[in-house]
mmCIF file of C-alpha atoms in Angstrom:
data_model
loop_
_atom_site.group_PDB
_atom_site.id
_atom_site.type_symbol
_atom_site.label_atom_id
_atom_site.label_comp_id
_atom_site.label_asym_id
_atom_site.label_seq_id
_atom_site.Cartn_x
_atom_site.Cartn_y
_atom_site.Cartn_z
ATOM 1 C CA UNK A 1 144.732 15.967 271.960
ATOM 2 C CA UNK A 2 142.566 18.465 273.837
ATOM 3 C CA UNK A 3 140.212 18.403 276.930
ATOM 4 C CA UNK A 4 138.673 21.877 278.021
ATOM 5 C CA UNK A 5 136.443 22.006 281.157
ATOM 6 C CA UNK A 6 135.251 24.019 284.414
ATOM 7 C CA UNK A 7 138.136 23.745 286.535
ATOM 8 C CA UNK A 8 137.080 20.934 289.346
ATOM 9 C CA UNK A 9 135.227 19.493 286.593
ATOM 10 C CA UNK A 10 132.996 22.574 287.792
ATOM 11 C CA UNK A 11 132.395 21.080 291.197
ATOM 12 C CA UNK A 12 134.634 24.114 292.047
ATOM 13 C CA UNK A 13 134.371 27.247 290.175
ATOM 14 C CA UNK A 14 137.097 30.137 289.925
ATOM 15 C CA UNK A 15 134.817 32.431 291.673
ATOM 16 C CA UNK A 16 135.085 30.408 294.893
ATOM 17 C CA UNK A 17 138.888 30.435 294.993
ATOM 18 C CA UNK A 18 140.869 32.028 297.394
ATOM 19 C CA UNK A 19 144.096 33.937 297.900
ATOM 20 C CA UNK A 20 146.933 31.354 298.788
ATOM 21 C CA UNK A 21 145.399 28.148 297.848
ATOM 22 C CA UNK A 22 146.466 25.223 295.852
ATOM 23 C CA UNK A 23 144.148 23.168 293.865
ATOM 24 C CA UNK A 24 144.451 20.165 292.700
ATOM 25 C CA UNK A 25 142.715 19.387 289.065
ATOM 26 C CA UNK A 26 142.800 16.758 287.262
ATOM 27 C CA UNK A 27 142.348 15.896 283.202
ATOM 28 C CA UNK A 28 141.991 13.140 281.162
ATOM 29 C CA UNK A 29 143.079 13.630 278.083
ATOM 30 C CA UNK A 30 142.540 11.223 275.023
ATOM 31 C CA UNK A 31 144.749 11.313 272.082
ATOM 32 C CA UNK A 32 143.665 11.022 268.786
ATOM 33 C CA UNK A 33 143.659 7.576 266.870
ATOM 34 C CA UNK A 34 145.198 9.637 263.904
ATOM 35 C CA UNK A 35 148.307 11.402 265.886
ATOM 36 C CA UNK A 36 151.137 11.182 263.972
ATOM 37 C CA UNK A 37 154.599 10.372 265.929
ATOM 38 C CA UNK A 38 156.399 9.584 266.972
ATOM 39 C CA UNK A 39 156.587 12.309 268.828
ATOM 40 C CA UNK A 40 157.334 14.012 272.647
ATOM 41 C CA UNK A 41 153.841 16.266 272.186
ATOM 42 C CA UNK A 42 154.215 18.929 274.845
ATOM 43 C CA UNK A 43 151.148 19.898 277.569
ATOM 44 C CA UNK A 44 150.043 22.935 277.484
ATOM 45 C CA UNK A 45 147.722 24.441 279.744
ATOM 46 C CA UNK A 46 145.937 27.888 280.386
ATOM 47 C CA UNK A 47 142.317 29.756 281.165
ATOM 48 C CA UNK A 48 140.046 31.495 279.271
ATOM 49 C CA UNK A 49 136.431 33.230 279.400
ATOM 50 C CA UNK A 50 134.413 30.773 277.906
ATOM 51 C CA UNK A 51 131.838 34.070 277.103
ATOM 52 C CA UNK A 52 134.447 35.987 275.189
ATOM 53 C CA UNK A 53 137.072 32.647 274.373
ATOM 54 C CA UNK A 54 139.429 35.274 275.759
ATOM 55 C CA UNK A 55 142.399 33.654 277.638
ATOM 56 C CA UNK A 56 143.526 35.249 280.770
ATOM 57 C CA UNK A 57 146.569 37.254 281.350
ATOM 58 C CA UNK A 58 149.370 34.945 282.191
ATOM 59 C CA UNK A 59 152.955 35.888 284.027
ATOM 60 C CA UNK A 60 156.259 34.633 285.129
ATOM 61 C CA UNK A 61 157.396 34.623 288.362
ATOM 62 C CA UNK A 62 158.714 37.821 287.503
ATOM 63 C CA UNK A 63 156.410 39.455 286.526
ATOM 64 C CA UNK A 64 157.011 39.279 283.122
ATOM 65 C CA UNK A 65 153.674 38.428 280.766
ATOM 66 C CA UNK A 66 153.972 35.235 278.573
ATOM 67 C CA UNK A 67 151.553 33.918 276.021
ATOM 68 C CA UNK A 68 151.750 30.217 277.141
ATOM 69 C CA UNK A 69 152.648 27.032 279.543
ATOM 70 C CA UNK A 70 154.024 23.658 279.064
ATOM 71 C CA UNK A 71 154.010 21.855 281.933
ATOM 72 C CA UNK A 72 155.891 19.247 280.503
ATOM 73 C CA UNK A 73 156.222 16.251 277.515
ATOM 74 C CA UNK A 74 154.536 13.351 277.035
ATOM 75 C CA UNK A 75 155.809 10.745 274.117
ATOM 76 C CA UNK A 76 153.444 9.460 271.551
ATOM 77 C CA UNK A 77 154.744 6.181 270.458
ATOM 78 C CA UNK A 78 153.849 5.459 266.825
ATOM 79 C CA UNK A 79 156.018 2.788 264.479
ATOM 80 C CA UNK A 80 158.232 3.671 262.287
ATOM 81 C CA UNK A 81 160.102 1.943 259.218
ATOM 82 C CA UNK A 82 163.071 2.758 257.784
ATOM 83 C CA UNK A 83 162.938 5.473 254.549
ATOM 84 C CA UNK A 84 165.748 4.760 251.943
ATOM 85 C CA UNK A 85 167.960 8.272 251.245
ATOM 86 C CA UNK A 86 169.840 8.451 247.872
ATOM 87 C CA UNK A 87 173.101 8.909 249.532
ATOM 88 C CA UNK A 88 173.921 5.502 252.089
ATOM 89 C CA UNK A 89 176.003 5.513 254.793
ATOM 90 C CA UNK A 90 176.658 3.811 258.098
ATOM 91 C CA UNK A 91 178.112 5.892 260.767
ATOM 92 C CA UNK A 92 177.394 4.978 264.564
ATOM 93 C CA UNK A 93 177.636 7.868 266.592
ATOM 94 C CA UNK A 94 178.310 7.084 270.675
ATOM 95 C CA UNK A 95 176.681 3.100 270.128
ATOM 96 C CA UNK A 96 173.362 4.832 270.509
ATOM 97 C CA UNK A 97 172.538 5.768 267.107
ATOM 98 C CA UNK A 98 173.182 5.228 263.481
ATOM 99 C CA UNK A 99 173.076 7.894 260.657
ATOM 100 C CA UNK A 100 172.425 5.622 257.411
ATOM 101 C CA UNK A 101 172.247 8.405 254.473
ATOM 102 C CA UNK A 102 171.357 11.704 253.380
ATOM 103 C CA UNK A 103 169.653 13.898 250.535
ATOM 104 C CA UNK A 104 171.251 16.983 249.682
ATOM 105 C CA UNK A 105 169.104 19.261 247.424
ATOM 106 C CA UNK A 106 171.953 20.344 245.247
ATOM 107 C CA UNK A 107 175.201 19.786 244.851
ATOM 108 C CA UNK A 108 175.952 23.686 244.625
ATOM 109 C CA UNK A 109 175.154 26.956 245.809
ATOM 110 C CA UNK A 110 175.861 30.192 245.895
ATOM 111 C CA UNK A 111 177.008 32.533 248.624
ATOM 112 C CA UNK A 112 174.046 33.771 250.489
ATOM 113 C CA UNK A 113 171.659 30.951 249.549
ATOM 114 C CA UNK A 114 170.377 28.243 251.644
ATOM 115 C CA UNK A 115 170.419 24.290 250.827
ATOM 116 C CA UNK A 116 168.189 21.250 252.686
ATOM 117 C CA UNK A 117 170.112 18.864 254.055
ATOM 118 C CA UNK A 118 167.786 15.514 254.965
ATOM 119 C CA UNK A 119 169.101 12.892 257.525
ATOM 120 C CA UNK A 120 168.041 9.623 258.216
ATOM 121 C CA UNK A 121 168.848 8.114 261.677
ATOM 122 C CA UNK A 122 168.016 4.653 263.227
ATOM 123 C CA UNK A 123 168.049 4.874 267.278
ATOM 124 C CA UNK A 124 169.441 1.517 268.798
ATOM 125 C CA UNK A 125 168.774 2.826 272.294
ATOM 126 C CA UNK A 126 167.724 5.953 274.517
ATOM 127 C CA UNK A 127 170.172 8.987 274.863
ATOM 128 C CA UNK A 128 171.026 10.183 278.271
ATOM 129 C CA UNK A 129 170.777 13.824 276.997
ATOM 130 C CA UNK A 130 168.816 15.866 274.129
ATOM 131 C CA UNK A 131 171.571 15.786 272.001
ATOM 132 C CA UNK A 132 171.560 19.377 269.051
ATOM 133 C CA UNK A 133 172.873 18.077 265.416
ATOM 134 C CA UNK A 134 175.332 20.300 264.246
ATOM 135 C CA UNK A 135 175.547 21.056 260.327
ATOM 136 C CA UNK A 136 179.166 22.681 259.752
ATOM 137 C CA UNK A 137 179.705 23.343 255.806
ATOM 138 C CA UNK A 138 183.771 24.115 255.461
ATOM 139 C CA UNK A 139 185.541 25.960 252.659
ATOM 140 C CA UNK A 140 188.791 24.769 251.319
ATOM 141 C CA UNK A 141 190.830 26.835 253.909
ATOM 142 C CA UNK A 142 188.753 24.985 256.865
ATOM 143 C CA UNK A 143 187.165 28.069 257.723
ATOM 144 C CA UNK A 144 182.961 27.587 258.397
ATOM 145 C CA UNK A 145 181.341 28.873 255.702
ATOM 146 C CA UNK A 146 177.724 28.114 256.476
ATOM 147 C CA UNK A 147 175.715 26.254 259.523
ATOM 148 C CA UNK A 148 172.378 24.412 260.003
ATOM 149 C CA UNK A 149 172.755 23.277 263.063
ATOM 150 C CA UNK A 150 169.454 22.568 265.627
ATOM 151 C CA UNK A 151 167.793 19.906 267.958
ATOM 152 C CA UNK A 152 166.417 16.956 265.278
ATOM 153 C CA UNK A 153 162.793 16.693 264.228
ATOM 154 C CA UNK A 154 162.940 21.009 264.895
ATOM 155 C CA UNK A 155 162.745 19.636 268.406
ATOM 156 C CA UNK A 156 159.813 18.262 268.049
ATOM 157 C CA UNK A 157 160.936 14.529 269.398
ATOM 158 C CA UNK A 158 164.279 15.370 271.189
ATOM 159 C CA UNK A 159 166.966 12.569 271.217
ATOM 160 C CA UNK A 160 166.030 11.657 275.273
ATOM 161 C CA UNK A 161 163.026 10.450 273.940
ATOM 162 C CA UNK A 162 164.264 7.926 271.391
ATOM 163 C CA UNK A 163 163.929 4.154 271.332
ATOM 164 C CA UNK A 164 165.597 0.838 269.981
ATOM 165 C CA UNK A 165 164.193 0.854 266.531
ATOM 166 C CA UNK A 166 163.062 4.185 265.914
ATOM 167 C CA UNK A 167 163.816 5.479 262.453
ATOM 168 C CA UNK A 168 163.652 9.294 261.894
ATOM 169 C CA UNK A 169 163.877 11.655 258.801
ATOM 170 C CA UNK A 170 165.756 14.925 259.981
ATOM 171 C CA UNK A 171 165.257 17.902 257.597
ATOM 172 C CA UNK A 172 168.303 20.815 258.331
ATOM 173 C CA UNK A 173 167.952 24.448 256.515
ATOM 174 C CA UNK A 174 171.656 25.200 255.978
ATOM 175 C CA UNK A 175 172.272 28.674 255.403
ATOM 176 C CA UNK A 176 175.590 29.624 253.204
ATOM 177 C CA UNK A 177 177.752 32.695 254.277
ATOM 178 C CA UNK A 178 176.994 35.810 252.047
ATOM 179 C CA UNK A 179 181.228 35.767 251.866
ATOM 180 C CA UNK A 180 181.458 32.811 251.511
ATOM 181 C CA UNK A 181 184.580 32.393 248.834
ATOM 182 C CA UNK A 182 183.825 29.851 245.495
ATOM 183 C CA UNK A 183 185.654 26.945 245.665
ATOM 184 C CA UNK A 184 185.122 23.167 247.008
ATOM 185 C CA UNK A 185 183.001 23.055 250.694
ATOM 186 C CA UNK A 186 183.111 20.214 253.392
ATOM 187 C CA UNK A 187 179.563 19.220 254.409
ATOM 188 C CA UNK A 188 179.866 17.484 258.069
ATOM 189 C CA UNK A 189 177.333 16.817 260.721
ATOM 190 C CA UNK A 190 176.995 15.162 264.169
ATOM 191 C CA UNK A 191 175.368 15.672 267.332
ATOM 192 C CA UNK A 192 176.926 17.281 270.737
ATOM 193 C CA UNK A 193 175.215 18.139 273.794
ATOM 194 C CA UNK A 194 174.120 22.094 273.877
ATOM 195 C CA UNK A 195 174.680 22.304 277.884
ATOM 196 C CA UNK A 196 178.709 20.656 277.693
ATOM 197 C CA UNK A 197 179.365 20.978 273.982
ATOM 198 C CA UNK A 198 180.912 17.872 274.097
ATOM 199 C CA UNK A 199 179.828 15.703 270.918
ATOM 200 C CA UNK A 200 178.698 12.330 270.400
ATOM 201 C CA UNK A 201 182.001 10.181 269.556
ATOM 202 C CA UNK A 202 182.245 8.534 266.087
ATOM 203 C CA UNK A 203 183.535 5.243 266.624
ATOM 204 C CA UNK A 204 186.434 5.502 268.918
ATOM 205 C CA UNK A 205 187.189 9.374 267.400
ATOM 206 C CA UNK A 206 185.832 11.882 270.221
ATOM 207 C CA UNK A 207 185.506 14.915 267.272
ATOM 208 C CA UNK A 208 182.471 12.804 266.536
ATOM 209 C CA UNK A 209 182.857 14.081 262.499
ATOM 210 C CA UNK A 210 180.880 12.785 259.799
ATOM 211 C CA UNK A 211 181.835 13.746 256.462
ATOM 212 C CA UNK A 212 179.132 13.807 254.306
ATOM 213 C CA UNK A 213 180.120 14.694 250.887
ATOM 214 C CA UNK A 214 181.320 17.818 249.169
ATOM 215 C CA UNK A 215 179.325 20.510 247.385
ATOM 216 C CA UNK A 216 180.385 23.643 245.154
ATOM 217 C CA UNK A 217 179.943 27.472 246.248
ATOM 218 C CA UNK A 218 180.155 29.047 243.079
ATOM 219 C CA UNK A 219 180.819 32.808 242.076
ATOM 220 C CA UNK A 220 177.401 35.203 242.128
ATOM 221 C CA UNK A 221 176.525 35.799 238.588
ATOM 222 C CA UNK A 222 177.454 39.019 236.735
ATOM 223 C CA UNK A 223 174.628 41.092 235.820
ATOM 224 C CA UNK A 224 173.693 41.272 232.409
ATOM 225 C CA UNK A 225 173.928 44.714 231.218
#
């Protein structure tokens, strides 16, 4: 969605302002019959010379130039139906939501090299929080031998903004340790609150652990000579 106008609809042009004052301007703002969601679309605002398209200079309140503003998030509702993974699983995380399967691009890697991990989670309710999944890939030893861990959706629909029903394909970019040692690797995920660190329980277990599946982290190649 987009509306661009005079400010004051230009009843009241910049040229007239003064030093100290506060105006109030208000928008309309449509949003198109084809938005795709859902999603918690973020307002962004700003001005520019409509001679040049140039935008003007913004800055913190320190001072400090920035390239843009959101003023805040607005949800665009949009149904949803449930997408069938290839791996199926039922884990209820904190009675709020459900992770019901996974892909896993390969069942191997090597050290250095980065894997997709998609999730699939039904919402039976709204979160209190916006909740970060955490993507924890274990070696034999229990040491962490890679991480993909980030808000769902890239943070494009944060978990504050979910509803009963909602049913949500997560993509995750896990990225393997370059020392990471061959052998047999834990792949677990869940979701934990960025500001506490505390996690979303799994069932009555507070660690809040689900244990996907296990993958391989072989030994680089040798070089042909």
């Amino acid at each position: 969605a987009q509306r661009d106008s005079f400010p004051g609809m230009g009843y009241y042009a910049p040229t007239l302002w003064q030093p100290g004052q506060v105006i109030r301007d208000r928008y309309d703002v449509t949003i198109a019959p084809d938005a795709a969601g859902p999603v918690a679309a973020e307002i962004e605002v700003g001005l520019y010379d409509l001679a040049t398209m140039d935008r003007i200079e913004m800055h913190d309140g320190a001072g400090q130039p920035i390239s843009r503003v959101a003023v805040g998030r607005v949800k665009v509702n949009a149904p949803t139906t449930a997408a069938q993974p290839t791996q199926q699983i039922d884990a209820l995380l904190g009675e709020r939501v459900r992770l019901r399967g996974f892909d896993l691009e390969r069942s191997s890697v090597l050290p250095g090299q980065q894997l997709m991990l998609t999730l699939y989670w039904e919402a039976l309710g709204p979160l209190p929080t916006d909740y970060t999944v955490f993507v924890h890939l274990l070696g034999e030893d229990g040491a962490l031998v890679g991480q993909g861990d980030g808000p769902p959706l890239g943070n494009a629909y944060p978990t504050s903004y979910w509803a009963a029903g909602d049913h949500l394909v997560d993509t995750h970019l896990i990225s393997v340790n370059a020392d990471a040692p061959a052998g047999r690797a834990r792949l677990q995920v869940g979701l934990y609150d960025p500001n506490t660190g505390q996690r979303l329980p799994l069932g009555t277990n507070p660690e809040g652990v689900i244990e996907l599946t296990t993958l391989s982290i072989i030994s680089q190649p040798e070089a042909t000579p």
